[in-house]
Short mmCIF file of C-alpha atoms in Angstrom, two decimals:
data_model
loop_
_atom_site.label_atom_id
_atom_site.label_comp_id
_atom_site.label_asym_id
_atom_site.label_seq_id
_atom_site.Cartn_x
_atom_site.Cartn_y
_atom_site.Cartn_z
CA MET L 509 35.81 10.89 -21.11
CA HIS L 510 39.61 10.66 -20.66
CA LEU L 511 39.11 9.11 -17.24
CA LEU L 512 36.78 6.54 -18.78
CA PHE L 513 39.35 5.76 -21.48
CA ARG L 514 42.12 5.21 -18.91
CA ARG L 515 39.85 2.86 -16.96
CA SER L 516 38.99 0.76 -19.99
CA SER L 517 42.44 0.72 -21.60
CA LYS L 518 44.07 -0.61 -18.43
CA ALA L 519 42.01 -3.77 -18.63
CA ALA L 520 42.34 -3.95 -22.40
CA VAL L 521 46.11 -4.46 -22.60
CA THR L 522 45.88 -8.11 -21.61
CA VAL L 523 43.45 -9.01 -24.40
CA THR L 524 44.70 -6.90 -27.31
CA ARG L 525 46.20 -9.94 -29.05
CA SER L 526 42.74 -11.44 -29.40
CA LEU L 527 42.03 -8.89 -32.14
CA ALA L 528 44.33 -10.83 -34.40
CA LEU L 529 42.09 -13.88 -34.12
CA PRO L 530 39.12 -13.32 -36.48
CA PRO L 531 36.99 -16.23 -35.24
CA LYS L 532 36.86 -14.83 -31.68
CA PRO L 533 35.33 -11.36 -31.32
CA PRO L 534 37.46 -9.05 -29.15
CA SER L 535 36.24 -7.70 -25.89
CA SER L 536 35.06 -4.11 -25.79
CA PHE L 537 38.04 -3.12 -23.64
CA SER L 538 40.58 -4.48 -26.09
CA PHE L 539 38.65 -2.90 -28.94
CA VAL L 540 38.75 0.55 -27.36
CA PHE L 541 42.48 0.19 -26.72
CA PHE L 542 43.08 -1.02 -30.26
CA LEU L 543 41.16 1.82 -31.92
CA SER L 544 42.76 4.51 -29.82
CA SER L 545 46.26 3.23 -30.65
CA GLN L 546 45.75 3.19 -34.44
CA PRO L 547 47.30 6.01 -36.51
CA HIS L 548 44.90 8.01 -38.67
CA ASN L 549 46.11 6.55 -41.92
CA GLN L 550 43.95 7.20 -44.98
CA ASN L 551 45.07 3.85 -46.42
CA HIS L 552 43.96 1.95 -43.33
CA GLU L 553 41.37 -0.66 -44.29
CA ILE L 554 37.91 -0.57 -42.78
CA GLY L 555 38.04 -4.30 -42.25
CA SER L 556 40.73 -3.90 -39.59
CA ILE L 557 38.25 -2.30 -37.16
CA GLY L 558 35.29 -4.45 -38.06
CA SER L 559 32.03 -3.92 -39.85
CA PRO L 560 29.24 -1.59 -38.64
CA SER L 561 27.29 -4.64 -37.48
CA ARG L 562 30.27 -5.71 -35.38
CA ILE L 563 30.38 -2.27 -33.77
CA GLN L 564 26.65 -2.43 -33.13
CA ASN L 565 27.06 -5.78 -31.36
CA LEU L 566 29.84 -4.38 -29.19
CA ILE L 567 27.70 -1.39 -28.24
CA ALA L 568 24.73 -3.62 -27.45
CA SER L 569 26.84 -5.86 -25.20
CA GLN L 570 27.91 -3.01 -22.90
CA SER L 571 26.29 -2.56 -19.51
CA ASP L 572 28.01 0.81 -19.11
CA PRO L 573 26.31 3.31 -21.46
CA LEU L 574 29.27 5.71 -21.33
CA LEU L 575 31.66 2.97 -22.42
CA ALA L 576 29.27 2.15 -25.26
CA LYS L 577 29.37 5.83 -26.26
CA GLU L 578 33.19 5.75 -26.20
CA ILE L 579 33.22 2.77 -28.56
CA PHE L 580 30.75 4.56 -30.82
CA ASP L 581 32.83 7.75 -30.97
CA LEU L 582 36.16 5.98 -31.52
CA ALA L 583 34.72 3.96 -34.39
CA ALA L 584 33.18 7.09 -35.92
CA ARG L 585 36.59 8.79 -36.02
CA GLN L 586 38.01 6.11 -38.28
CA PRO L 587 38.22 7.10 -41.96
CA HIS L 588 35.49 5.92 -44.31
CA PHE L 589 33.47 4.45 -41.44
CA ARG L 590 29.72 5.07 -41.19
CA HIS L 591 27.65 3.72 -38.32
CA SER L 592 24.57 1.70 -39.03
CA TYR L 593 21.21 3.05 -37.91
CA SER L 594 21.01 0.09 -35.51
CA SER L 595 24.08 1.41 -33.66
CA PHE L 596 22.41 4.79 -33.23
CA PHE L 597 19.17 3.16 -32.14
CA THR L 598 20.85 0.88 -29.58
CA LEU L 599 23.06 3.61 -28.12
CA ILE L 600 20.26 6.18 -27.87
CA LEU L 601 18.12 3.76 -25.88
CA LYS L 602 21.03 2.84 -23.59
CA LEU L 603 21.78 6.48 -22.86
CA GLY L 604 18.13 7.40 -22.47
CA ARG L 605 17.38 4.63 -19.97
CA SER L 606 20.39 5.79 -17.95
CA LYS L 607 19.12 9.41 -18.15
CA TYR L 608 21.99 10.83 -20.24
CA PHE L 609 19.49 12.99 -22.06
CA SER L 610 21.95 15.59 -23.38
CA LEU L 611 23.90 12.82 -25.14
CA VAL L 612 20.62 11.54 -26.60
CA ASP L 613 19.95 15.01 -28.04
CA ASP L 614 23.43 15.08 -29.61
CA LEU L 615 22.88 11.74 -31.30
CA LEU L 616 19.49 12.84 -32.66
CA ILE L 617 21.17 15.88 -34.20
CA ARG L 618 23.78 13.62 -35.82
CA LEU L 619 21.03 11.42 -37.21
CA LYS L 620 19.42 14.49 -38.72
CA THR L 621 22.58 16.06 -40.17
CA GLN L 622 23.87 12.75 -41.58
CA ASN L 623 20.54 12.05 -43.32
CA TYR L 624 19.65 8.78 -41.63
CA SER L 625 16.19 7.34 -42.12
CA VAL L 626 14.67 7.16 -38.63
CA SER L 627 11.95 4.71 -37.59
CA ALA L 628 8.89 5.63 -35.55
CA ALA L 629 9.86 2.96 -33.01
CA LEU L 630 12.79 5.10 -31.82
CA PHE L 631 10.48 7.98 -30.94
CA SER L 632 7.99 5.65 -29.31
CA HIS L 633 10.72 4.37 -26.98
CA LEU L 634 11.99 7.88 -26.25
CA ILE L 635 8.53 9.20 -25.41
CA LYS L 636 8.10 6.31 -22.98
CA ILE L 637 11.54 6.95 -21.43
CA TYR L 638 10.80 10.64 -20.89
CA GLY L 639 7.42 9.77 -19.42
CA GLU L 640 8.97 7.38 -16.91
CA ALA L 641 11.50 10.09 -16.02
CA ASN L 642 8.64 12.57 -15.34
CA LEU L 643 9.76 14.87 -18.14
CA PRO L 644 6.51 15.66 -19.96
CA GLN L 645 8.01 18.66 -21.76
CA LYS L 646 10.76 16.55 -23.36
CA ALA L 647 8.23 13.85 -24.23
CA LEU L 648 6.08 16.47 -25.97
CA ARG L 649 9.10 17.86 -27.80
CA THR L 650 10.03 14.35 -28.97
CA PHE L 651 6.52 13.88 -30.34
CA TYR L 652 6.84 17.03 -32.46
CA THR L 653 10.40 16.04 -33.49
CA MET L 654 8.96 13.09 -35.38
CA VAL L 655 7.63 15.49 -38.03
CA GLU L 656 11.10 17.02 -38.46
CA PHE L 657 12.42 13.57 -39.35
CA ASP L 658 9.59 13.01 -41.85
CA CYS L 659 8.27 10.32 -39.54
CA ARG L 660 4.49 10.21 -39.36
CA PRO L 661 3.10 9.68 -35.84
CA SER L 662 0.55 6.94 -35.29
CA VAL L 663 -2.42 6.89 -32.94
CA LYS L 664 -0.26 4.77 -30.64
CA HIS L 665 2.19 7.67 -30.31
CA LEU L 666 -0.68 10.09 -29.78
CA ASN L 667 -2.21 8.03 -26.97
CA ARG L 668 1.15 7.54 -25.30
CA ILE L 669 1.95 11.26 -25.27
CA LEU L 670 -1.58 12.06 -24.07
CA GLN L 671 -1.23 9.57 -21.22
CA ILE L 672 2.06 11.13 -20.15
CA LEU L 673 0.80 14.71 -20.34
CA VAL L 674 -2.48 14.20 -18.47
CA SER L 675 -0.63 12.54 -15.59
CA HIS L 676 0.74 16.03 -14.85
CA ARG L 677 -2.01 18.46 -13.99
CA ASN L 678 -0.16 21.45 -15.45
CA PHE L 679 -0.02 19.73 -18.84
CA LEU L 680 -3.73 19.09 -19.24
CA ARG L 681 -4.15 22.06 -21.59
CA PRO L 682 -1.13 21.09 -23.77
CA ALA L 683 -2.57 17.56 -23.94
CA PHE L 684 -5.88 18.94 -25.18
CA ASP L 685 -4.05 21.05 -27.79
CA VAL L 686 -2.15 18.00 -29.05
CA PHE L 687 -5.44 16.14 -29.27
CA LYS L 688 -7.15 18.92 -31.27
CA ASP L 689 -4.20 19.31 -33.67
CA ALA L 690 -3.65 15.59 -34.22
CA HIS L 691 -5.31 15.63 -37.65
CA ARG L 692 -2.68 18.13 -38.87
CA HIS L 693 -0.07 15.44 -38.36
CA GLY L 694 -2.17 12.83 -40.09
CA VAL L 695 -3.34 11.15 -36.89
CA MET L 696 -6.99 10.41 -36.18
CA PRO L 697 -7.80 9.93 -32.47
CA ASN L 698 -9.56 6.70 -31.54
CA THR L 699 -11.88 5.85 -28.66
CA GLN L 700 -8.94 5.31 -26.33
CA SER L 701 -7.72 8.85 -27.08
CA TYR L 702 -11.09 10.24 -26.00
CA ASN L 703 -11.11 8.04 -22.90
CA ILE L 704 -7.71 9.33 -21.79
CA LEU L 705 -8.85 12.95 -21.96
CA MET L 706 -12.28 12.22 -20.48
CA ARG L 707 -10.72 10.60 -17.42
CA ALA L 708 -8.29 13.50 -17.00
CA PHE L 709 -11.03 16.14 -17.13
CA CYS L 710 -13.25 14.13 -14.76
CA LEU L 711 -10.43 13.88 -12.22
CA ASN L 712 -9.83 17.60 -12.66
CA GLY L 713 -13.48 18.33 -11.93
CA ASP L 714 -14.29 19.51 -15.48
CA LEU L 715 -17.23 17.20 -15.97
CA SER L 716 -18.84 19.33 -18.70
CA ILE L 717 -15.77 19.02 -20.96
CA ALA L 718 -15.68 15.27 -20.37
CA TYR L 719 -19.35 15.05 -21.33
CA GLN L 720 -18.68 17.03 -24.55
CA LEU L 721 -15.85 14.66 -25.44
CA PHE L 722 -18.19 11.71 -24.90
CA ASN L 723 -20.67 13.17 -27.38
CA LYS L 724 -17.84 13.88 -29.86
CA ILE L 725 -17.15 10.15 -30.03
CA PHE L 726 -20.45 9.66 -31.85
CA GLU L 727 -19.84 12.67 -34.12
CA ARG L 728 -16.50 11.18 -35.25
CA ASP L 729 -18.21 7.92 -36.22
CA LEU L 730 -16.53 6.14 -33.35
CA VAL L 731 -18.16 3.82 -30.83
CA PRO L 732 -17.74 4.33 -27.08
CA ASP L 733 -16.71 1.29 -25.10
CA VAL L 734 -17.42 0.11 -21.56
CA GLN L 735 -14.52 2.20 -20.30
CA SER L 736 -16.04 5.36 -21.84
CA TYR L 737 -19.27 4.88 -19.90
CA ARG L 738 -17.47 3.91 -16.71
CA ILE L 739 -15.27 7.02 -16.79
CA LEU L 740 -18.30 9.28 -17.04
CA MET L 741 -20.25 7.36 -14.39
CA GLN L 742 -17.32 7.62 -11.99
CA GLY L 743 -17.04 11.34 -12.71
CA LEU L 744 -20.75 11.83 -12.02
CA CYS L 745 -20.48 9.85 -8.78
CA ARG L 746 -17.59 12.03 -7.60
CA LYS L 747 -19.77 15.06 -8.20
CA GLY L 748 -22.61 13.48 -6.24
CA GLN L 749 -24.80 13.13 -9.33
CA VAL L 750 -25.57 9.49 -8.67
CA ASN L 751 -29.02 9.57 -10.31
CA THR L 752 -27.49 10.74 -13.59
CA ALA L 753 -24.86 8.02 -13.26
CA VAL L 754 -27.61 5.41 -12.91
CA ASP L 755 -29.28 6.83 -16.04
CA PHE L 756 -25.97 6.35 -17.86
CA LEU L 757 -25.96 2.76 -16.70
CA GLU L 758 -29.44 2.23 -18.14
CA ASP L 759 -28.39 3.83 -21.44
CA MET L 760 -25.36 1.57 -21.52
CA LEU L 761 -27.48 -1.52 -20.96
CA ASN L 762 -30.02 -0.47 -23.59
CA LYS L 763 -27.23 -0.19 -26.18
CA GLY L 764 -26.08 -3.73 -25.52
CA PHE L 765 -23.03 -3.03 -23.36
CA VAL L 766 -22.32 -5.18 -20.31
CA PRO L 767 -21.01 -2.99 -17.47
CA ASP L 768 -17.83 -4.21 -15.86
CA SER L 769 -17.21 -4.81 -12.17
CA LEU L 770 -15.67 -1.38 -11.58
CA SER L 771 -18.74 0.36 -13.00
CA TYR L 772 -20.99 -1.37 -10.49
CA THR L 773 -18.54 -0.79 -7.64
CA SER L 774 -18.56 2.96 -8.27
CA LEU L 775 -22.35 3.10 -8.44
CA LEU L 776 -22.91 0.96 -5.33
CA ASN L 777 -20.42 2.96 -3.32
CA SER L 778 -21.99 6.25 -4.39
CA LEU L 779 -25.54 5.04 -3.68
CA CYS L 780 -24.54 3.88 -0.20
CA ARG L 781 -22.83 7.18 0.58
CA LYS L 782 -25.96 9.01 -0.54
CA LYS L 783 -27.95 6.73 1.82
CA LYS L 784 -29.88 5.27 -1.11
CA LEU L 785 -29.58 1.78 0.34
CA ARG L 786 -32.76 0.43 -1.21
CA GLU L 787 -31.51 1.38 -4.69
CA ALA L 788 -28.09 -0.07 -3.89
CA TYR L 789 -29.57 -3.40 -2.84
CA LYS L 790 -31.79 -3.53 -5.94
CA LEU L 791 -28.78 -2.83 -8.16
CA LEU L 792 -26.84 -5.58 -6.39
CA CYS L 793 -29.66 -8.04 -7.11
CA ARG L 794 -29.86 -6.98 -10.79
CA MET L 795 -26.17 -7.45 -11.50
CA LYS L 796 -26.29 -11.19 -12.13
CA VAL L 797 -29.33 -10.83 -14.40
CA LYS L 798 -27.47 -8.20 -16.45
CA GLY L 799 -24.43 -10.40 -17.02
CA CYS L 800 -22.08 -9.36 -14.22
CA ASN L 801 -21.85 -11.63 -11.18
CA PRO L 802 -21.45 -9.59 -7.98
CA ASP L 803 -18.17 -10.24 -6.22
CA ILE L 804 -16.98 -9.83 -2.64
CA VAL L 805 -16.27 -6.10 -3.12
CA HIS L 806 -19.85 -5.41 -4.19
CA TYR L 807 -21.34 -7.31 -1.25
CA ASN L 808 -18.99 -5.73 1.28
CA THR L 809 -19.82 -2.27 -0.06
CA VAL L 810 -23.55 -2.80 0.58
CA ILE L 811 -22.93 -4.46 3.97
CA LEU L 812 -20.87 -1.45 5.04
CA GLY L 813 -23.58 0.90 3.78
CA PHE L 814 -26.28 -0.78 5.86
CA CYS L 815 -24.08 -0.88 8.98
CA ARG L 816 -23.21 2.81 8.66
CA GLU L 817 -26.89 3.70 8.54
CA GLY L 818 -27.79 1.66 11.59
CA ARG L 819 -29.39 -1.22 9.72
CA PRO L 820 -27.27 -4.23 10.75
CA VAL L 821 -30.21 -6.63 10.32
CA ASP L 822 -30.35 -5.76 6.61
CA ALA L 823 -26.58 -6.18 6.47
CA CYS L 824 -27.01 -9.69 7.90
CA LYS L 825 -29.49 -10.47 5.12
CA VAL L 826 -26.98 -9.36 2.48
CA LEU L 827 -24.32 -11.61 4.02
CA GLU L 828 -26.71 -14.57 4.07
CA ASP L 829 -27.52 -13.97 0.37
CA MET L 830 -23.87 -14.24 -0.63
CA ALA L 831 -23.57 -18.02 -0.50
CA SER L 832 -26.62 -18.53 -2.72
CA ASN L 833 -24.96 -16.36 -5.37
CA GLY L 834 -21.68 -18.26 -5.27
CA CYS L 835 -19.75 -15.71 -3.23
CA LEU L 836 -18.37 -16.51 0.22
CA PRO L 837 -17.93 -13.87 2.95
CA ASN L 838 -14.37 -12.92 3.81
CA LEU L 839 -12.73 -11.40 6.88
CA VAL L 840 -13.84 -7.88 5.90
CA SER L 841 -17.46 -9.06 5.61
CA TYR L 842 -17.53 -10.49 9.13
CA ARG L 843 -15.51 -7.68 10.66
CA THR L 844 -17.84 -5.02 9.24
CA LEU L 845 -20.95 -6.91 10.31
CA VAL L 846 -19.77 -7.68 13.86
CA SER L 847 -18.76 -4.06 14.42
CA GLY L 848 -22.12 -2.86 13.09
CA LEU L 849 -24.03 -5.24 15.36
CA CYS L 850 -21.98 -4.18 18.40
CA ASP L 851 -22.57 -0.50 17.66
CA HIS L 852 -26.31 -1.11 17.92
CA GLY L 853 -26.25 -3.33 21.00
CA MET L 854 -26.87 -6.63 19.21
CA LEU L 855 -24.06 -8.31 21.13
CA ASP L 856 -25.34 -11.89 21.09
CA GLU L 857 -25.76 -11.81 17.31
CA ALA L 858 -22.31 -10.28 16.96
CA LYS L 859 -20.78 -13.02 19.11
CA SER L 860 -22.52 -15.65 17.01
CA TYR L 861 -21.06 -14.23 13.80
CA MET L 862 -17.62 -14.06 15.41
CA GLU L 863 -17.86 -17.75 16.28
CA THR L 864 -18.98 -18.51 12.72
CA MET L 865 -16.04 -16.56 11.40
CA ILE L 866 -13.60 -18.52 13.57
CA SER L 867 -15.20 -21.83 12.57
CA LYS L 868 -14.59 -20.97 8.91
CA GLY L 869 -10.88 -20.49 9.55
CA PHE L 870 -10.74 -16.70 9.77
CA SER L 871 -8.60 -15.13 12.49
CA PRO L 872 -10.71 -12.51 14.26
CA HIS L 873 -9.38 -9.02 13.68
CA PHE L 874 -8.46 -7.21 16.89
CA SER L 875 -11.16 -4.63 16.16
CA VAL L 876 -13.80 -7.39 16.20
CA VAL L 877 -12.64 -8.72 19.57
CA HIS L 878 -12.34 -5.25 21.03
CA ALA L 879 -15.82 -4.23 19.84
CA LEU L 880 -17.38 -7.31 21.45
CA VAL L 881 -15.44 -7.07 24.72
CA LYS L 882 -16.15 -3.37 25.03
CA GLY L 883 -19.83 -3.90 24.22
CA PHE L 884 -20.29 -6.60 26.86
CA CYS L 885 -18.35 -4.62 29.48
CA ASN L 886 -20.39 -1.48 28.83
CA VAL L 887 -23.61 -3.31 29.72
CA GLY L 888 -22.09 -5.11 32.71
CA ARG L 889 -21.87 -8.53 31.08
CA VAL L 890 -18.28 -9.17 32.10
CA GLU L 891 -18.57 -12.95 32.05
CA GLU L 892 -19.59 -12.84 28.37
CA ALA L 893 -16.74 -10.45 27.64
CA PHE L 894 -14.31 -12.83 29.29
CA ALA L 895 -15.82 -15.75 27.35
CA VAL L 896 -15.07 -13.89 24.12
CA LEU L 897 -11.52 -13.37 25.29
CA GLU L 898 -11.12 -17.04 26.19
CA GLU L 899 -12.48 -18.10 22.79
CA VAL L 900 -9.97 -15.91 21.01
CA LEU L 901 -7.08 -17.06 23.17
CA LYS L 902 -8.06 -20.69 22.61
CA HIS L 903 -7.44 -20.20 18.88
CA GLY L 904 -3.98 -18.74 19.44
CA GLU L 905 -4.86 -15.10 18.86
CA VAL L 906 -3.39 -12.32 20.99
CA PRO L 907 -5.87 -9.59 21.95
CA HIS L 908 -4.85 -5.97 21.58
CA THR L 909 -3.62 -4.12 24.67
CA ASP L 910 -6.68 -1.84 24.56
CA THR L 911 -8.89 -4.91 24.87
CA TRP L 912 -7.13 -5.97 28.07
CA LEU L 913 -7.37 -2.48 29.48
CA THR L 914 -11.10 -2.50 28.75
CA ILE L 915 -11.82 -5.80 30.46
CA VAL L 916 -9.46 -5.52 33.45
CA PRO L 917 -11.71 -3.32 35.65
CA GLY L 918 -14.70 -5.56 35.03
CA ILE L 919 -12.73 -8.71 35.80
CA CYS L 920 -11.38 -7.22 39.00
CA GLU L 921 -14.86 -6.27 40.19
CA GLU L 922 -16.62 -9.50 39.26
CA ILE L 923 -14.20 -12.32 40.03
CA GLU L 924 -12.17 -13.50 42.99
CA LEU L 925 -8.50 -12.73 43.30
CA GLU L 926 -7.64 -16.41 43.11
CA ARG L 927 -9.17 -16.59 39.64
CA LEU L 928 -7.28 -13.46 38.70
CA LYS L 929 -4.08 -15.23 39.72
CA GLU L 930 -4.89 -18.11 37.40
CA ILE L 931 -5.69 -15.76 34.54
CA LEU L 932 -2.45 -13.90 34.99
CA LYS L 933 -0.41 -17.10 35.25
CA GLU L 934 -1.77 -18.25 31.90
CA ASP L 935 -1.38 -14.74 30.58
CA ARG L 936 2.29 -14.68 31.42
CA GLU L 937 2.82 -18.01 29.72
CA GLN L 938 0.96 -17.43 26.47
CA PHE L 939 -1.63 -14.67 26.32
CA LEU L 940 0.24 -11.41 26.13
CA PRO L 941 3.43 -10.52 24.28
CA HIS L 942 6.01 -8.96 26.59
CA ALA L 943 5.47 -5.53 25.02
CA CYS L 944 1.91 -5.55 26.40
CA HIS L 945 2.88 -6.56 29.97
CA LEU L 946 3.68 -3.22 31.49
CA SER L 947 0.64 -1.19 30.47
CA VAL L 948 -1.88 -3.94 31.26
CA ARG L 949 -0.28 -5.03 34.52
CA THR L 950 0.21 -1.47 35.73
CA GLU L 951 -3.50 -0.89 35.03
CA LEU L 952 -4.34 -3.89 37.20
CA LEU L 953 -2.13 -2.64 40.01
CA GLN L 954 -3.57 0.87 39.93
CA PHE L 955 -7.14 -0.44 39.89
CA LEU L 956 -6.74 -2.81 42.83
CA LEU L 957 -4.93 -0.33 45.03
CA GLU L 958 -7.29 2.54 44.28
CA GLY L 959 -10.25 0.28 45.05
CA SER L 960 -8.88 -0.86 48.42
CA ASP L 961 -10.17 0.64 51.65
CA ALA L 962 -7.60 1.59 54.27
CA PRO L 963 -9.02 -0.75 56.97
CA ASN L 964 -9.09 -3.70 54.57
CA THR L 965 -5.66 -4.14 53.02
CA ARG L 966 -6.11 -7.72 51.81
CA ALA L 967 -6.43 -6.76 48.14
CA ALA L 968 -3.26 -4.70 48.19
CA GLY L 969 -1.38 -7.35 50.12
CA GLU L 970 -2.50 -10.14 47.82
CA TYR L 971 -1.56 -8.08 44.85
CA LEU L 972 1.95 -7.62 46.20
CA ASN L 973 2.12 -11.40 46.38
CA LEU L 974 1.51 -11.34 42.63
CA TYR L 975 4.26 -8.80 42.14
CA PHE L 976 6.90 -11.11 40.72
CA LEU L 977 4.29 -13.06 38.77
CA LEU L 978 3.23 -9.85 37.10
CA GLU L 979 6.82 -8.88 36.23
CA LEU L 980 6.19 -5.29 37.30
CA GLU L 981 9.71 -3.92 37.04
CA THR L 982 9.36 -0.23 36.31
CA GLU L 983 9.61 2.89 38.43
CA ALA L 984 6.06 3.75 37.40
CA THR L 985 4.63 0.73 39.20
CA LEU L 986 6.81 1.37 42.25
CA ASP L 987 5.50 4.91 42.42
CA ILE L 988 1.93 3.60 42.35
CA LEU L 989 2.69 1.28 45.27
CA ARG L 990 4.39 4.02 47.31
CA CYS L 991 1.50 6.42 46.81
CA ALA L 992 -1.05 3.76 47.71
CA PHE L 993 0.58 2.90 51.03
CA ILE L 994 1.37 6.48 52.00
CA GLU L 995 -2.00 8.01 51.06
CA ASP L 996 -4.05 5.20 52.60
CA ASP L 997 -1.90 5.29 55.76
CA ILE L 998 -1.56 1.53 55.75
CA SER L 999 0.17 0.69 58.99
CA LYS L 1000 1.00 -2.94 58.42
CA PRO L 1001 -0.08 -4.72 55.24
CA ASP L 1002 -0.87 -8.38 55.63
CA ILE L 1003 1.83 -9.56 53.29
CA TYR L 1004 4.48 -11.12 55.48
CA SER L 1005 3.10 -14.59 56.07
CA HIS L 1006 4.46 -15.79 52.76
CA ASP L 1007 8.13 -14.96 53.21
CA SER L 1008 10.23 -15.84 56.27
CA ALA L 1009 12.80 -13.16 55.62
CA ASP L 1010 10.13 -10.48 55.48
CA ALA L 1011 8.37 -11.91 58.53
CA ASN L 1012 11.38 -11.05 60.70
CA MET L 1013 11.42 -7.43 59.60
CA GLU L 1014 10.45 -4.83 62.24
CA LEU L 1015 8.71 -1.60 61.36
CA PRO L 1016 10.10 1.50 63.13
CA ASP L 1017 7.80 3.14 65.64
CA GLY L 1018 6.28 6.55 65.02
CA ASN L 1019 4.25 8.17 62.32
CA ASN L 1020 7.18 10.28 61.06
CA SER L 1021 9.01 7.18 59.88
CA MET L 1022 5.94 5.59 58.25
CA ALA L 1023 6.70 6.72 54.70
CA GLN L 1024 10.35 5.66 54.91
CA SER L 1025 9.48 2.20 56.23
CA GLN L 1026 6.79 1.64 53.64
CA ASN L 1027 9.17 2.68 50.86
CA SER L 1028 11.78 0.25 52.18
CA MET L 1029 9.18 -2.51 52.25
CA VAL L 1030 8.27 -1.88 48.63
CA GLN L 1031 11.91 -1.83 47.56
CA SER L 1032 12.48 -5.06 49.49
CA ARG L 1033 9.58 -6.74 47.73
CA TYR L 1034 10.92 -5.51 44.43
CA SER L 1035 14.27 -7.23 45.01
CA HIS L 1036 12.90 -10.70 45.87
CA SER L 1037 12.36 -13.45 43.37
CA CYS L 1038 9.07 -15.05 44.47
CA TYR L 1039 6.20 -14.10 46.81
CA TYR L 1040 3.54 -16.75 46.48
#
């Protein structure tokens, strides 16, 4: 505190004279300096330090809560001065929001001992502050402190303390005790109070207690709301009791309630997971009739359910129904459907939906492209796989590295090396980001060299001509080349006709020097700038 005073008084010296000018309020620094320099004279007039409202304004204007506390304490030490309740209120909130909780406790004690009348709003703010600080015990203590100040809690205070307590699993029992004893403090729980506890017990797996609380709502002459039904339906769905949850939905509808979107989402998701797809689709169709238009989440949930169960044709029907109900498919809709079609070999249909997706302005997710490319490659339809790749590249999308690694072997088997050159030239210019170069290009190199027969070295030689084009500049790729030439015992690769400097090179005679000469050749090729 002394350190704080020295800090503030240093800046206050320059503005102390402003205290003598009544029209202009002094700064807090000059005020602190002024108060601390005044003798404790019993005849000193209260007006010389300002009114309680002036002190309250100074406290409220401080961004530093400790400086505000210093002003508060210095003013309180002046004879015949009594702070207003507003000063206490403002300072307590400043200190609480800055987590000076021990100072808050001291001020509450002073309020009690000095017989101030305390408002319920102060406790409401403090309960919220302790909740945000994850201090449920102090929040609970503050709730009970209200009674000590003859301040009657309201149902708003009850619901706030319940919400804080149930967010901590260890405080579920204390929350239930507060709820049961609420009437002793003159508080009658409302429907929201029951909903808070019902949700907590459902999440905790105590569905029977939640169900009892639901029935108590009627016994207390209260009316459950849509949230009450939804909480129980979600709890039943988590327990796998989807049929009971559907019965709750029917009861809700019979009593005139209109289920909200979340209620239907929970039921549809649970029905799909239980493989009750017929019931899920029927519920989806009934939604609009019952006053809740299905949205994209509801449709995507059912589409995913059909695809998971190997029924992509039914999923296609759901997607086609969307437009007639005023809901347009999104990226997730197409991605789920294309993946489902690919998983069941319906590649042409999947490609058609991918093209539709692109035509509607959606960028194909890499999983969609990969699923199609992999599907076509697996059945030997490499040209179609490459067509998918070209379509994606045409729209400025960059395929994932795994997609390239999937299609590379098929391309190398099916197309001529000259076409491969063209692909790779375009690839270097725009297709692949540099981070993808090494893994994809190394895969190409490995594949071509492993597939080359020793008597026919054209593929390996041509590939070396692509060496600079491919930007293969790692030891890993050099090792692949060394191993290929040594293991295949390639005596003289046909690679020298493209470079005059290399054409004049002579290979040493003898098998013992073969490995050394081949290694030198590879290193020489690595150091040149162009080979085609």
